[in-house]
PDB file of C-alpha atoms in Angstrom:
ATOM      1  CA  LEU A  20      -3.662  14.374  10.803  1.00 89.00           C
ATOM      2  CA  ASN A  21      -5.756  14.308   7.655  1.00 91.00           C
ATOM      3  CA  ALA A  22      -3.372  16.345   5.657  1.00 89.00           C
ATOM      4  CA  PHE A  23      -0.688  13.900   6.560  1.00 90.00           C
ATOM      5  CA  VAL A  24      -2.653  10.671   5.715  1.00 93.00           C
ATOM      6  CA  LYS A  25      -3.700  11.968   2.383  1.00 90.00           C
ATOM      7  CA  ARG A  26      -0.036  12.528   1.170  1.00 87.00           C
ATOM      8  CA  PHE A  27       0.244   8.631   1.296  1.00 88.00           C
ATOM      9  CA  THR A  28      -3.165   7.279   0.457  1.00 90.00           C
ATOM     10  CA  ALA A  29      -6.458   8.080  -1.618  1.00 88.00           C
ATOM     11  CA  SER A  30      -8.556   6.007   0.678  1.00 92.00           C
ATOM     12  CA  ARG A  31     -11.531   7.804   1.912  1.00 90.00           C
ATOM     13  CA  TRP A  32     -11.491   5.958   5.330  1.00 94.00           C
ATOM     14  CA  ALA A  33      -7.965   6.422   5.790  1.00 95.00           C
ATOM     15  CA  SER A  34      -8.050   9.454   7.856  1.00 93.00           C
ATOM     16  CA  THR A  35     -11.093   7.798  10.103  1.00 94.00           C
ATOM     17  CA  VAL A  36      -8.957   5.025  11.075  1.00 95.00           C
ATOM     18  CA  ALA A  37      -5.906   6.898  11.890  1.00 94.00           C
ATOM     19  CA  LEU A  38      -7.852   9.156  13.894  1.00 92.00           C
ATOM     20  CA  VAL A  39      -9.672   6.092  15.708  1.00 92.00           C
ATOM     21  CA  LEU A  40      -6.028   4.265  16.230  1.00 93.00           C
ATOM     22  CA  LEU A  41      -4.354   7.239  17.637  1.00 88.00           C
ATOM     23  CA  VAL A  42      -6.894   7.774  20.293  1.00 88.00           C
ATOM     24  CA  THR A  43      -7.402   4.192  20.978  1.00 89.00           C
ATOM     25  CA  LEU A  44      -4.105   2.571  20.761  1.00 89.00           C
ATOM     26  CA  TRP A  45      -2.903   4.436  24.148  1.00 82.00           C
ATOM     27  CA  GLY A  46      -5.026   2.154  26.042  1.00 79.00           C
ATOM     28  CA  THR A  47      -7.903   2.540  28.490  1.00 75.00           C
ATOM     29  CA  GLU A  48      -6.107   4.248  31.686  1.00 79.00           C
ATOM     30  CA  PRO A  49      -5.911   8.041  31.483  1.00 76.00           C
ATOM     31  CA  LEU A  50      -2.733   9.513  31.364  1.00 74.00           C
ATOM     32  CA  ALA A  51      -2.363  12.987  32.260  1.00 70.00           C
ATOM     33  CA  TRP A  52       0.991  13.641  31.197  1.00 74.00           C
ATOM     34  CA  SER A  53       2.120  15.734  28.286  1.00 72.00           C
ATOM     35  CA  GLY A  54       2.450  13.917  24.848  1.00 74.00           C
ATOM     36  CA  PHE A  55      -0.299  11.297  25.490  1.00 81.00           C
ATOM     37  CA  ALA A  56      -3.323  11.322  22.917  1.00 82.00           C
ATOM     38  CA  GLY A  57      -5.224   8.866  24.164  1.00 84.00           C
ATOM     39  CA  LEU A  58      -8.926   9.121  24.142  1.00 84.00           C
ATOM     40  CA  LEU A  59      -9.481   9.197  27.734  1.00 84.00           C
ATOM     41  CA  SER A  60      -6.698  11.405  28.268  1.00 84.00           C
ATOM     42  CA  LEU A  61      -7.628  14.159  25.614  1.00 83.00           C
ATOM     43  CA  PRO A  62     -10.012  16.155  27.738  1.00 84.00           C
ATOM     44  CA  VAL A  63      -7.016  16.463  30.226  1.00 84.00           C
ATOM     45  CA  VAL A  64      -4.073  17.043  27.978  1.00 84.00           C
ATOM     46  CA  ALA A  65      -5.854  19.046  25.161  1.00 85.00           C
ATOM     47  CA  GLY A  66      -4.582  22.315  26.468  1.00 87.00           C
ATOM     48  CA  TYR A  67      -1.047  21.297  26.819  1.00 89.00           C
ATOM     49  CA  PRO A  68       1.825  22.522  24.378  1.00 92.00           C
ATOM     50  CA  SER A  69       2.531  18.883  23.471  1.00 91.00           C
ATOM     51  CA  THR A  70      -0.887  18.500  21.768  1.00 90.00           C
ATOM     52  CA  PHE A  71      -0.383  21.894  19.779  1.00 94.00           C
ATOM     53  CA  ALA A  72       2.961  20.278  18.842  1.00 94.00           C
ATOM     54  CA  LEU A  73       1.627  16.862  17.709  1.00 92.00           C
ATOM     55  CA  GLY A  74      -0.981  18.776  15.193  1.00 93.00           C
ATOM     56  CA  LEU A  75       1.948  20.844  14.100  1.00 96.00           C
ATOM     57  CA  ALA A  76       4.263  17.819  13.629  1.00 96.00           C
ATOM     58  CA  LEU A  77       1.732  16.109  11.495  1.00 94.00           C
ATOM     59  CA  LEU A  78       1.184  19.239   9.548  1.00 94.00           C
ATOM     60  CA  THR A  79       5.064  19.754   8.805  1.00 96.00           C
ATOM     61  CA  TRP A  80       5.477  16.065   7.849  1.00 95.00           C
ATOM     62  CA  ALA A  81       2.340  16.561   5.268  1.00 94.00           C
ATOM     63  CA  TYR A  82       4.339  19.681   4.146  1.00 94.00           C
ATOM     64  CA  ALA A  83       7.706  17.955   3.681  1.00 94.00           C
ATOM     65  CA  ALA A  84       5.889  14.950   1.912  1.00 91.00           C
ATOM     66  CA  GLN A  85       4.643  17.548  -0.461  1.00 90.00           C
ATOM     67  CA  LEU A  86       7.722  19.107  -1.234  1.00 90.00           C
ATOM     68  CA  THR A  87       9.610  15.968  -2.061  1.00 88.00           C
ATOM     69  CA  ASP A  88       6.755  14.296  -4.024  1.00 84.00           C
ATOM     70  CA  PRO A  89       8.585  12.819  -7.128  1.00 77.00           C
ATOM     71  CA  GLU A  90       5.434  13.860  -9.106  1.00 81.00           C
ATOM     72  CA  ARG A  91       5.828  17.430  -8.401  1.00 75.00           C
ATOM     73  CA  GLY A  92       8.496  17.882 -11.129  1.00 75.00           C
ATOM     74  CA  ASP A  93      10.338  21.057  -9.959  1.00 80.00           C
ATOM     75  CA  PRO A  94      12.585  21.039  -7.025  1.00 83.00           C
ATOM     76  CA  PRO A  95      11.501  23.005  -3.932  1.00 84.00           C
ATOM     77  CA  SER A  96      12.246  26.575  -3.911  1.00 88.00           C
ATOM     78  CA  ARG A  97      14.227  28.633  -1.074  1.00 90.00           C
ATOM     79  CA  TRP A  98      11.077  29.984   0.097  1.00 93.00           C
ATOM     80  CA  ALA A  99       9.354  26.881   0.306  1.00 90.00           C
ATOM     81  CA  ARG A 100      12.628  25.138   2.035  1.00 91.00           C
ATOM     82  CA  GLY A 101      12.472  28.319   4.576  1.00 94.00           C
ATOM     83  CA  GLY A 102       8.904  27.517   5.293  1.00 94.00           C
ATOM     84  CA  LEU A 103       9.613  24.086   6.177  1.00 94.00           C
ATOM     85  CA  GLY A 104      12.565  25.284   8.533  1.00 95.00           C
ATOM     86  CA  VAL A 105      10.254  27.728  10.261  1.00 96.00           C
ATOM     87  CA  LEU A 106       7.989  24.895  10.889  1.00 96.00           C
ATOM     88  CA  CYS A 107      10.532  22.942  12.315  1.00 96.00           C
ATOM     89  CA  GLY A 108      11.736  25.872  14.498  1.00 97.00           C
ATOM     90  CA  VAL A 109       8.131  26.698  15.772  1.00 97.00           C
ATOM     91  CA  LEU A 110       7.962  22.907  16.707  1.00 96.00           C
ATOM     92  CA  LEU A 111      11.066  22.872  18.667  1.00 97.00           C
ATOM     93  CA  LEU A 112       9.996  26.020  20.694  1.00 97.00           C
ATOM     94  CA  VAL A 113       6.586  25.107  21.295  1.00 96.00           C
ATOM     95  CA  HIS A 114       7.604  21.822  22.760  1.00 95.00           C
ATOM     96  CA  PRO A 115      11.085  20.609  22.928  1.00 95.00           C
ATOM     97  CA  VAL A 116      10.827  16.895  23.307  1.00 93.00           C
ATOM     98  CA  SER A 117       7.925  16.431  20.829  1.00 93.00           C
ATOM     99  CA  GLY A 118       9.741  19.108  18.646  1.00 95.00           C
ATOM    100  CA  VAL A 119      12.987  16.762  18.325  1.00 96.00           C
ATOM    101  CA  ALA A 120      10.500  13.555  17.004  1.00 95.00           C
ATOM    102  CA  GLY A 121       9.017  16.160  14.754  1.00 95.00           C
ATOM    103  CA  VAL A 122      12.261  17.137  13.205  1.00 97.00           C
ATOM    104  CA  LEU A 123      13.408  13.926  13.125  1.00 97.00           C
ATOM    105  CA  GLY A 124      10.289  12.633  11.309  1.00 95.00           C
ATOM    106  CA  THR A 125      10.489  15.760   8.870  1.00 96.00           C
ATOM    107  CA  ALA A 126      14.282  14.876   8.102  1.00 95.00           C
ATOM    108  CA  VAL A 127      13.139  11.235   7.408  1.00 94.00           C
ATOM    109  CA  LEU A 128      10.498  12.344   4.911  1.00 91.00           C
ATOM    110  CA  VAL A 129      13.076  14.685   3.345  1.00 90.00           C
ATOM    111  CA  LEU A 130      15.984  12.346   2.931  1.00 88.00           C
TER     112      LEU A 130
END
């Protein structure tokens, strides 16, 4: 989450605020299903593949934002684009439903 948030803002508190919002906006009822990152649900769903996919999606988005940064100057190399493709593939293999959302988010950042 920190790597993704830091791509868009230099604020020191932005990552902390994003983490608080991520775990509290799910509400006060614990949801023990895959894909819910609420504060009360995390002890139950921390071992689910969707939780890993959420973190991997955020890292993939941070990497995609870094590759498409206009201040970077040079276009991304084949290896960098291939690495992004591998990350998207792993994301789809780990948890297909979260993977689709992650790949769509990556496409939005790249385009």
